[in-house]
CSV table of C-alpha atoms in Angstrom, one decimal:
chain,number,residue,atom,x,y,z
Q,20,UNK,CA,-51.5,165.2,73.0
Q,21,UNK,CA,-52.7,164.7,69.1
Q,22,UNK,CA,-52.6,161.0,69.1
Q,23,UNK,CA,-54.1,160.9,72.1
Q,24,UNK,CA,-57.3,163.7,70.7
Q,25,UNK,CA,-57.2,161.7,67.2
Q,26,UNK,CA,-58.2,158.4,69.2
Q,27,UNK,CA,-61.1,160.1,71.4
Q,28,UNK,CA,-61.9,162.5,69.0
Q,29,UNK,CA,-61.5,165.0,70.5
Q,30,UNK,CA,-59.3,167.5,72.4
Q,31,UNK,CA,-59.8,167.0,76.4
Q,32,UNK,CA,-57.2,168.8,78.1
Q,33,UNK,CA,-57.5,171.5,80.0
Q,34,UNK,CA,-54.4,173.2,81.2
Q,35,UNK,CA,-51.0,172.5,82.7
Q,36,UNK,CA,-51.3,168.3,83.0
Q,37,UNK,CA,-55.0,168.6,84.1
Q,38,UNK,CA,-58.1,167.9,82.1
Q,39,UNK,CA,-61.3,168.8,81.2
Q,40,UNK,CA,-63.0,166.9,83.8
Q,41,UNK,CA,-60.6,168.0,86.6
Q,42,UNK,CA,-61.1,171.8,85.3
Q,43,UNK,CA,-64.6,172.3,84.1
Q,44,UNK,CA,-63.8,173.9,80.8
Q,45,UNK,CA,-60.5,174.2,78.4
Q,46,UNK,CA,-58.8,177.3,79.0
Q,47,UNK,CA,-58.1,179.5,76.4
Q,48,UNK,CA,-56.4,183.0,75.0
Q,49,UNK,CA,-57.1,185.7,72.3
Q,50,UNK,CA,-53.8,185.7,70.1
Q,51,UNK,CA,-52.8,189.0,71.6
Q,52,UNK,CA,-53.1,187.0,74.8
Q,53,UNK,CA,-50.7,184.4,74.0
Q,54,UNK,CA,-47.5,185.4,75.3
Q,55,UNK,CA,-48.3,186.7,78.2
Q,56,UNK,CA,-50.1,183.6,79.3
Q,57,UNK,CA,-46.9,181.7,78.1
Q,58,UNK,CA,-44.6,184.2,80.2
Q,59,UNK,CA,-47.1,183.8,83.0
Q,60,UNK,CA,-48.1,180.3,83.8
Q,61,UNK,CA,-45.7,178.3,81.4
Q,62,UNK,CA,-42.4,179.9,82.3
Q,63,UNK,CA,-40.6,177.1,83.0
Q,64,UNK,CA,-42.1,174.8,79.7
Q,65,UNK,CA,-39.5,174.0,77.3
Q,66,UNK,CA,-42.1,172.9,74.7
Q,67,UNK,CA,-45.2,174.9,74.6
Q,68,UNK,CA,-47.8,174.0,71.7
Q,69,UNK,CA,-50.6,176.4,70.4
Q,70,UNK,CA,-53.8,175.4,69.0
Q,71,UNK,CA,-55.4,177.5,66.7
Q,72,UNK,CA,-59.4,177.2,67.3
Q,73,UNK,CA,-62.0,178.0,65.0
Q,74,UNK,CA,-65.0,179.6,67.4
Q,75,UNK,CA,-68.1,178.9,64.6
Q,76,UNK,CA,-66.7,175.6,64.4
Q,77,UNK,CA,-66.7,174.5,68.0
Q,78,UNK,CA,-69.5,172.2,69.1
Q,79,UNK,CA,-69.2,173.3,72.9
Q,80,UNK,CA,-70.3,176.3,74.4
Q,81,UNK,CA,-67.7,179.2,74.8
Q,82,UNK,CA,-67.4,181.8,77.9
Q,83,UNK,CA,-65.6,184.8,77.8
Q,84,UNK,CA,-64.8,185.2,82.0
Q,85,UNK,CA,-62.3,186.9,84.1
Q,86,UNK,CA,-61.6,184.6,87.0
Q,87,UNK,CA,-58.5,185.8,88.5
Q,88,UNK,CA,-60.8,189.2,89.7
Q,89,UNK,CA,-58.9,191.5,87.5
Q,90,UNK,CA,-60.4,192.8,84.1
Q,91,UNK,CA,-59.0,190.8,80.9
Q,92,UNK,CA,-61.8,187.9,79.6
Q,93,UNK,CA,-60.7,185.1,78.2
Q,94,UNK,CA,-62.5,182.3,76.4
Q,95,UNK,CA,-63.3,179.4,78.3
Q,96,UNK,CA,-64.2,176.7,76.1
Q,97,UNK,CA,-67.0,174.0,78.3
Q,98,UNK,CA,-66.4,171.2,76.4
Q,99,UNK,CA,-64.0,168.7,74.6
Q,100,UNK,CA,-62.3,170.7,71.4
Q,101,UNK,CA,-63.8,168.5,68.6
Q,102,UNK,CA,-61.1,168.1,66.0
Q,103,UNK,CA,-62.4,169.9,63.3
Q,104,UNK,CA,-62.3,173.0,65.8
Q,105,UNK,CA,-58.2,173.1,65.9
Q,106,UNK,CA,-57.3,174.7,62.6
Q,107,UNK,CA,-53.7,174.4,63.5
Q,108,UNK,CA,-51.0,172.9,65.6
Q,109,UNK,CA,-48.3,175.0,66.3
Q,110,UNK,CA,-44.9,175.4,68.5
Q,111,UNK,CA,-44.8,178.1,70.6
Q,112,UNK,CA,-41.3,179.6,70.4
Q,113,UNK,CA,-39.8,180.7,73.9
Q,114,UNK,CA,-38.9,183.6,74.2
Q,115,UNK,CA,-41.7,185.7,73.1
């Protein structure tokens, strides 16, 4: 996924083996958020990977949106991540 946003420039993945253009927008999570997404959707991932994202440093507009009807927002990001953006690359460990 890093070689692949270092050649575009950009991160364009959106969630779970789908991208930005399939999705609309990169999903996203506060750091509070985190685990329970992980626990949630990625159960089954042996190797999760966490970006850390800069919001003033994004060039694409960011939603906060509940779309599963319930009442937690979480950012949306409508765009590629531009590089600059992820502040840090990190493995999630399981468990948590």
């Amino acid at each position: 996924m890093r070689a692949r946003a270092q050649a575009e420039g950009a991160y364009s993945a959106s969630t779970r083996e789908l991208t930005l253009a399939q999705m609309g927008f990169v999903h996203c999570a506060f750091e509070e958020q985190v685990a329970g997404v992980a626990n949630s959707f990625f159960r089954g991932v042996a190797k999760l990977v966490v970006l850390r994202i800069s919001i003033d440093k994004l060039n694409a507009e960011v939603r906060y949106e509940d779309l599963e009807g319930g009442n937690v927002l979480f950012p949306h990001v409508y765009g590629p991540l531009n590089l600059d953006a992820v502040v840090a690359v990190m493995a999630l460990p399981r468990g948590r």
